[in-house]
Amino acid sequence: MNSQFGLRRGAEEFPLMVVMSIIYPCNFGCPMCPYTDGNSDIRKFYREHKGELFPVKLWESIADEAGPYGAWMRCTGGGEPMLHPHMVEMIEYAKARGARIWINTNGSMFGPHKVQRAKLERVIKAGTDLIEFSMDAGDAQTYAELRPPRGGLGSKSAESWWEGQVDNVRAALALRKEYKIPTRVVVSIIRQEAIEGKLQEAIDFWIKEVGVDEVITRKFLSWDDNTAIPLGNALDKHLYKDLPSEKEQPCVWPFERLNVDTLGRISLCGQDISFRTSELFPNANDVSIKEIWQGETFTWYRKKHLEGQGSECFPCRGCSAWFAGVRDWEHGWLKVLKTSGEHLRKVLSEDLGAEVEIYTPEAARLISTK
């Protein structure tokens, strides 16, 4: 199995992507979000441990490491990253050091007011590599159901709520065109019951009417016993119907990504959103990301997975995402970079006559470990 799987090229010394849990408070109340009240107590934990915001000092330390490798710093977490009071400056700092930035956002902090638009403008001008707008719908009613503001719509209509968020996506596209900056603008949609019969229409809306570079259709996740979310809400119910009790093909996550939270804790993978595996790793406030990535814990897990024994390990043995094939080697983010990059190159060339360098995932091809 070593000849087929292993560390991806470019990840021998440092992860291709550092997934950052930037913030835990949020201004939305999405029913499928694992952090929404009632789905888990994760936000309560970080509130009680004074860990609601990612420390600027720790961000800068990781950016200093990631920059020379051109690694991705993916801004996500239990809340809306752009609510972080220093997020724009943090992005500018990381980009100045050569890191690549992927922002997962609900987009609400990018408009419609002048100050918010200015924030979006700075994010684009900093050279942010990819902005992923989590939209989950292609119409007002579905969007209002799946992505309501925290506390409900109140006096807002579903139409005005929807139109405001769509305008923010259009603004990002307009700004990248104005400044001729190759920021990918993509939209993501979770494949859940509420969008049944509407998915293709939603994809067509975002691609054909709005003009985003790609629509990511994400598989529905429950994050297993980290949340109370039932897998039955998935649109693709066959994925989880008859899960095997073991699996030989290794999970890709320990071979390319590292997750870090606001407290500097490390988790084995993105499925462990409660960071229960953090007890196995040094803290990023004390040890470099490079040392952790090359350390004995990641090495041990990789060895077990390459030997076909990953399903014997905690928490892998209970991972519905891995067993269902969501965490396999033919997964989405490298494909997203390729597809969105091709669209972006065409747009900038045809609309602007601009030829710009666009990141491609060529450096992330598979190599085997010894």
Short mmCIF file of N, CA, C and O in Angstrom, two decimals, residues 15-20 62 253 256-260 265-268 281 284 289-290 292-293 298:
data_model
loop_
_atom_site.label_atom_id
_atom_site.label_comp_id
_atom_site.label_asym_id
_atom_site.label_seq_id
_atom_site.Cartn_x
_atom_site.Cartn_y
_atom_site.Cartn_z
N PRO A 15 2.58 20.60 6.49
CA PRO A 15 1.28 20.28 5.89
C PRO A 15 0.95 21.18 4.70
O PRO A 15 1.31 22.36 4.68
N LEU A 16 0.26 20.60 3.70
CA LEU A 16 -0.20 21.41 2.58
C LEU A 16 -1.18 22.47 3.05
O LEU A 16 -1.24 23.56 2.50
N MET A 17 -1.96 22.12 4.08
CA MET A 17 -2.98 23.03 4.57
C MET A 17 -3.04 23.00 6.10
O MET A 17 -3.08 21.93 6.70
N VAL A 18 -3.02 24.17 6.71
CA VAL A 18 -3.27 24.30 8.15
C VAL A 18 -4.69 24.85 8.29
O VAL A 18 -4.98 25.96 7.86
N VAL A 19 -5.56 24.03 8.84
CA VAL A 19 -6.96 24.41 8.99
C VAL A 19 -7.11 25.12 10.34
O VAL A 19 -6.89 24.53 11.39
N MET A 20 -7.47 26.40 10.28
CA MET A 20 -7.49 27.25 11.48
C MET A 20 -8.92 27.47 11.96
O MET A 20 -9.76 27.98 11.22
N ILE A 62 2.31 30.98 12.96
CA ILE A 62 2.00 29.95 11.97
C ILE A 62 2.20 30.49 10.56
O ILE A 62 2.72 29.80 9.68
N TRP A 253 -6.47 12.64 5.35
CA TRP A 253 -6.24 13.84 6.18
C TRP A 253 -4.88 13.89 6.88
O TRP A 253 -4.21 14.91 6.84
N GLU A 256 -1.92 15.30 4.69
CA GLU A 256 -1.88 16.60 4.00
C GLU A 256 -2.29 17.78 4.87
O GLU A 256 -1.88 18.90 4.61
N ARG A 257 -3.11 17.59 5.90
CA ARG A 257 -3.65 18.72 6.66
C ARG A 257 -3.41 18.59 8.16
O ARG A 257 -3.34 17.49 8.70
N LEU A 258 -3.34 19.74 8.79
CA LEU A 258 -3.23 19.82 10.24
C LEU A 258 -4.26 20.82 10.75
O LEU A 258 -4.41 21.90 10.16
N ASN A 259 -4.98 20.48 11.79
CA ASN A 259 -6.01 21.35 12.36
C ASN A 259 -5.55 21.95 13.68
O ASN A 259 -5.01 21.25 14.54
N VAL A 260 -5.77 23.25 13.84
CA VAL A 260 -5.39 23.93 15.08
C VAL A 260 -6.52 24.84 15.52
O VAL A 260 -7.16 25.50 14.70
N ARG A 265 -4.48 24.09 20.30
CA ARG A 265 -4.55 22.64 20.34
C ARG A 265 -4.58 22.07 18.92
O ARG A 265 -5.11 22.68 18.01
N ILE A 266 -4.01 20.89 18.77
CA ILE A 266 -3.95 20.21 17.48
C ILE A 266 -4.90 19.02 17.52
O ILE A 266 -4.97 18.30 18.52
N SER A 267 -5.61 18.79 16.43
CA SER A 267 -6.40 17.56 16.32
C SER A 267 -5.89 16.74 15.16
O SER A 267 -5.28 17.27 14.22
N LEU A 268 -6.14 15.45 15.21
CA LEU A 268 -5.69 14.55 14.17
C LEU A 268 -6.29 14.91 12.82
O LEU A 268 -5.61 14.83 11.78
N PHE A 281 -1.02 15.46 21.11
CA PHE A 281 -0.08 16.35 20.40
C PHE A 281 0.44 17.46 21.31
O PHE A 281 -0.26 17.88 22.24
N ALA A 284 0.48 24.16 19.85
CA ALA A 284 1.14 25.03 18.87
C ALA A 284 1.70 26.30 19.49
O ALA A 284 2.51 26.99 18.87
N ILE A 289 4.68 24.16 14.15
CA ILE A 289 3.82 23.32 13.34
C ILE A 289 4.65 22.25 12.64
O ILE A 289 4.25 21.08 12.54
N LYS A 290 5.81 22.62 12.16
CA LYS A 290 6.69 21.67 11.48
C LYS A 290 7.07 20.52 12.38
O LYS A 290 7.04 19.34 11.97
N ILE A 292 5.42 19.41 15.00
CA ILE A 292 4.23 18.60 15.27
C ILE A 292 3.93 17.71 14.07
O ILE A 292 3.62 16.53 14.22
N TRP A 293 4.01 18.28 12.87
CA TRP A 293 3.70 17.54 11.64
C TRP A 293 4.64 16.36 11.45
O TRP A 293 4.24 15.30 10.97
N PHE A 298 1.70 11.98 14.56
CA PHE A 298 1.28 11.91 13.17
C PHE A 298 1.95 10.74 12.46
O PHE A 298 1.34 10.03 11.65
#
